[in-house]
Amino acid sequence: MSTADARPGPPARSAAATAIGWTLTIGLNVVAPVLTFGALTDRGWSDFSALLLSGVWPVVDTVVHLVWHRKTDEFAVVTVFFLVLTAVVSLVGTHSARALLVKDSFVTGLFGALCLATLLAPKPLMFYFGRRFSTDGTAESHAWWNGLWQFEGFRAVMRRMTVVWGAAYLVEAAARVGLSYALSVEAMVVVNPVLIYGTLGLLVLWTMRTAKRGRAHAADRAEAAAREAGAAA
């Protein structure tokens, strides 16, 4: 049986660690920023200041991850880089809510460009993102994920995912820049998270379906190879 057909299954994962990790990720990156913006604007804060302060929560998520696992990885490095870039871009130039929305769109567009650029690297960006969300952070689960790179089908899936994520975020960024000028700031406060998390949600669903099809295809190939080996014997 070839290595392309003998892909191992994942090691047992800690259900509690996985649940806590996902809860923190969603809570600190989705729920907390939205609630913070609403609470601050209700108290008279400007849209710009509220948007800027709401961006602190993803920083907290990254810090919690680093403290919890006591190590850094490529995902954390990319996350920190874009958090710093977002902060720098937000503070330079015109300080207005509309300008902040446009600047934020450029940052996500840069993320899309980075995805496509990593296709030239030994491993594309989605390999590292996949490892973050497909493992529970243990050395055993990381070793399993890293070992999958030897399989041609797995490599093809990671590269295809990287292309789709990169192209999607370039389109999303362009759409948000256009809408930031076409709509009022009040309307964009509603539309912006819908575009951001709607795009993310669709990409996650597509990624999950693609990964499921990839696993099913690998299992079919392994079963066919086993039958051929049995017939030859």
Coordinates of C-alpha atoms in Angstrom, one line a residue:
M1 CA 0.0 0.0 0.0
S2 CA 1.4 3.4 -0.9
T3 CA 1.8 6.2 1.5
A4 CA -0.9 8.1 -0.3
D5 CA -3.4 5.4 0.7
A6 CA -2.3 4.8 4.3
R7 CA -3.2 8.1 5.9
P8 CA -3.4 7.6 9.7
G9 CA -6.3 8.8 11.7
P10 CA -6.0 11.6 14.3
P11 CA -5.0 10.7 17.9
A12 CA -7.6 11.0 20.6
R13 CA -8.3 14.6 21.4
S14 CA -9.2 16.2 24.7
A15 CA -12.9 17.1 24.4
A16 CA -12.6 19.6 27.2
A17 CA -9.6 21.4 25.8
T18 CA -11.1 21.5 22.3
A19 CA -14.4 22.9 23.6
I20 CA -12.6 25.5 25.7
G21 CA -10.4 26.5 22.8
W22 CA -13.3 27.0 20.4
T23 CA -15.3 28.9 23.1
L24 CA -12.5 31.3 23.7
T25 CA -11.8 31.8 20.0
I26 CA -15.4 32.6 19.1
G27 CA -16.1 34.6 22.3
L28 CA -13.0 36.8 22.0
N29 CA -12.9 37.3 18.3
V30 CA -16.6 37.5 17.4
V31 CA -18.9 38.1 20.4
A32 CA -16.8 40.4 22.6
P33 CA -15.9 42.9 19.9
V34 CA -19.5 43.3 18.8
L35 CA -20.7 43.7 22.4
T36 CA -17.9 46.1 23.2
F37 CA -18.7 48.3 20.2
G38 CA -22.4 48.5 21.1
A39 CA -21.7 49.2 24.8
L40 CA -19.2 52.0 24.1
T41 CA -21.3 53.7 21.4
D42 CA -24.3 53.6 23.8
R43 CA -22.2 55.5 26.3
G44 CA -21.3 58.2 23.9
W45 CA -18.0 57.0 22.5
S46 CA -17.2 57.9 18.9
D47 CA -17.5 55.2 16.3
F48 CA -13.8 55.4 15.7
S49 CA -12.8 55.0 19.3
A50 CA -15.3 52.2 19.8
L51 CA -14.1 50.3 16.8
L52 CA -10.5 50.7 17.8
L53 CA -11.0 49.5 21.4
S54 CA -13.1 46.5 20.2
G55 CA -10.0 45.3 18.4
V56 CA -8.3 44.6 21.7
W57 CA -10.2 41.3 22.2
P58 CA -8.4 39.3 19.4
V59 CA -5.1 40.4 21.1
V60 CA -6.4 38.8 24.4
D61 CA -7.3 35.6 22.5
T62 CA -3.7 35.4 21.2
V63 CA -2.2 36.0 24.6
V64 CA -4.4 33.4 26.2
H65 CA -3.4 30.8 23.6
L66 CA 0.3 31.5 24.1
V67 CA 0.0 31.3 27.9
W68 CA -2.2 28.2 27.8
H69 CA 0.1 26.2 25.5
R70 CA 3.3 27.9 26.6
K71 CA 4.6 28.0 23.1
T72 CA 4.3 29.9 19.9
D73 CA 3.5 28.6 16.4
E74 CA 3.1 29.9 12.9
F75 CA -0.6 30.7 13.4
A76 CA 0.2 32.8 16.5
V77 CA 3.0 34.7 14.6
V78 CA 0.7 35.5 11.7
T79 CA -2.1 36.6 14.1
V80 CA 0.2 38.9 16.1
F81 CA 1.6 40.3 12.9
F82 CA -1.8 41.3 11.6
L83 CA -3.0 42.6 15.0
V84 CA 0.1 44.9 15.1
L85 CA -0.5 45.9 11.5
T86 CA -4.1 46.7 12.1
A87 CA -3.2 48.8 15.1
V88 CA -0.5 50.7 13.2
V89 CA -2.8 51.2 10.1
S90 CA -5.6 52.4 12.4
L91 CA -3.6 55.0 14.1
V92 CA -1.9 56.6 11.0
G93 CA -3.7 58.9 8.6
T94 CA -7.2 60.3 9.0
H95 CA -8.9 59.4 12.3
S96 CA -12.5 58.7 11.3
A97 CA -14.8 55.8 11.5
R98 CA -15.1 55.5 7.7
A99 CA -11.3 55.6 7.3
L100 CA -10.9 52.9 9.9
L101 CA -13.4 50.7 8.1
V102 CA -11.5 51.2 4.8
K103 CA -8.1 50.6 6.5
D104 CA -9.5 47.4 8.1
S105 CA -10.5 46.2 4.6
F106 CA -7.0 46.7 3.3
V107 CA -5.7 44.5 6.2
T108 CA -8.0 41.6 5.3
G109 CA -7.0 42.1 1.7
L110 CA -3.4 41.8 2.7
F111 CA -4.3 38.6 4.4
G112 CA -5.7 37.2 1.2
A113 CA -2.6 38.2 -0.7
L114 CA -0.4 36.5 2.0
C115 CA -2.4 33.3 1.6
L116 CA -1.6 33.3 -2.2
A117 CA 2.0 34.2 -1.6
T118 CA 2.6 31.3 0.7
L119 CA 1.8 28.9 -2.2
L120 CA 5.5 29.5 -3.1
A121 CA 6.6 28.5 0.4
P122 CA 7.3 24.9 1.5
K123 CA 3.9 24.7 3.2
P124 CA 0.9 27.0 2.5
L125 CA -0.7 29.1 5.2
M126 CA -3.8 26.9 5.5
F127 CA -1.6 24.1 6.7
Y128 CA -0.7 26.0 9.8
F129 CA -4.3 27.3 10.3
G130 CA -5.6 23.8 9.9
R131 CA -3.2 22.5 12.5
R132 CA -4.4 25.2 15.0
F133 CA -8.1 24.2 14.6
S134 CA -7.7 20.4 13.8
T135 CA -5.6 19.6 16.9
D136 CA -5.9 20.2 20.6
G137 CA -2.5 21.7 20.9
T138 CA -0.7 18.6 22.3
A139 CA 2.6 17.4 20.9
E140 CA 1.0 14.2 19.8
S141 CA -1.8 15.9 17.8
H142 CA 0.8 18.3 16.2
A143 CA 3.0 15.3 15.2
W144 CA 0.0 13.6 13.6
W145 CA -0.9 16.8 11.6
N146 CA 2.7 17.4 10.5
G147 CA 3.0 13.8 9.4
L148 CA 0.0 14.2 7.0
W149 CA 2.2 16.4 4.8
Q150 CA 3.8 13.3 3.3
F151 CA 0.6 12.4 1.6
E152 CA 0.1 13.9 -1.9
G153 CA -3.7 14.2 -1.5
F154 CA -3.3 16.1 1.8
R155 CA -0.8 18.5 0.2
A156 CA -3.2 19.1 -2.7
V157 CA -6.1 19.9 -0.4
M158 CA -4.0 22.3 1.7
R159 CA -2.9 24.2 -1.4
R160 CA -6.5 24.3 -2.8
M161 CA -7.8 25.6 0.5
T162 CA -5.1 28.3 0.5
V163 CA -6.1 29.5 -3.0
V164 CA -9.8 29.7 -2.1
W165 CA -9.2 31.5 1.2
G166 CA -6.8 34.0 -0.4
A167 CA -9.1 34.8 -3.3
A168 CA -12.2 35.0 -1.1
Y169 CA -10.5 37.6 1.2
L170 CA -9.3 39.7 -1.7
V171 CA -12.9 39.8 -3.0
E172 CA -14.2 40.5 0.5
A173 CA -11.8 43.4 1.1
A174 CA -12.6 45.0 -2.3
A175 CA -16.4 44.7 -1.5
R176 CA -16.0 46.3 1.9
V177 CA -13.9 49.2 0.6
G178 CA -16.6 49.9 -2.0
L179 CA -19.4 49.7 0.5
S180 CA -17.5 51.8 3.0
Y181 CA -17.8 54.7 0.6
A182 CA -21.3 53.8 -0.7
L183 CA -23.0 53.4 2.6
S184 CA -23.2 55.5 5.8
V185 CA -21.0 54.6 8.8
E186 CA -24.1 53.5 10.7
A187 CA -25.0 51.1 8.0
M188 CA -21.5 49.8 7.7
V189 CA -21.3 49.1 11.4
V190 CA -24.0 46.5 10.7
V191 CA -22.8 45.4 7.3
N192 CA -19.1 45.1 8.2
P193 CA -19.4 42.2 10.7
V194 CA -21.9 40.5 8.4
L195 CA -19.3 40.5 5.6
I196 CA -16.4 39.6 7.8
Y197 CA -18.0 36.7 9.7
G198 CA -20.3 35.7 6.8
T199 CA -17.2 35.3 4.6
L200 CA -15.4 33.4 7.4
G201 CA -18.4 31.2 8.1
L202 CA -18.8 30.2 4.4
L203 CA -15.1 29.5 4.2
V204 CA -15.2 27.4 7.3
L205 CA -18.2 25.4 6.0
W206 CA -16.5 24.9 2.7
T207 CA -13.3 23.9 4.4
M208 CA -15.0 21.3 6.6
R209 CA -16.8 19.8 3.6
T210 CA -13.6 19.7 1.6
A211 CA -11.7 18.1 4.4
K212 CA -14.5 15.5 4.9
R213 CA -14.5 14.6 1.2
G214 CA -10.7 14.4 1.3
R215 CA -10.9 11.9 4.2
A216 CA -13.6 9.9 2.5
H217 CA -11.5 9.8 -0.7
A218 CA -8.4 8.6 1.2
A219 CA -10.4 5.9 2.9
D220 CA -11.8 4.7 -0.4
R221 CA -8.3 4.5 -1.8
A222 CA -7.0 2.6 1.2
E223 CA -9.9 0.1 0.9
A224 CA -9.3 -0.4 -2.8
A225 CA -5.6 -0.9 -2.2
A226 CA -6.3 -3.5 0.6
R227 CA -8.6 -5.4 -1.8
E228 CA -6.0 -5.4 -4.5
A229 CA -3.4 -6.6 -2.0
G230 CA -5.8 -9.4 -0.9
A231 CA -6.5 -10.5 -4.4
A232 CA -2.8 -10.6 -5.3
A233 CA -2.1 -12.8 -2.3

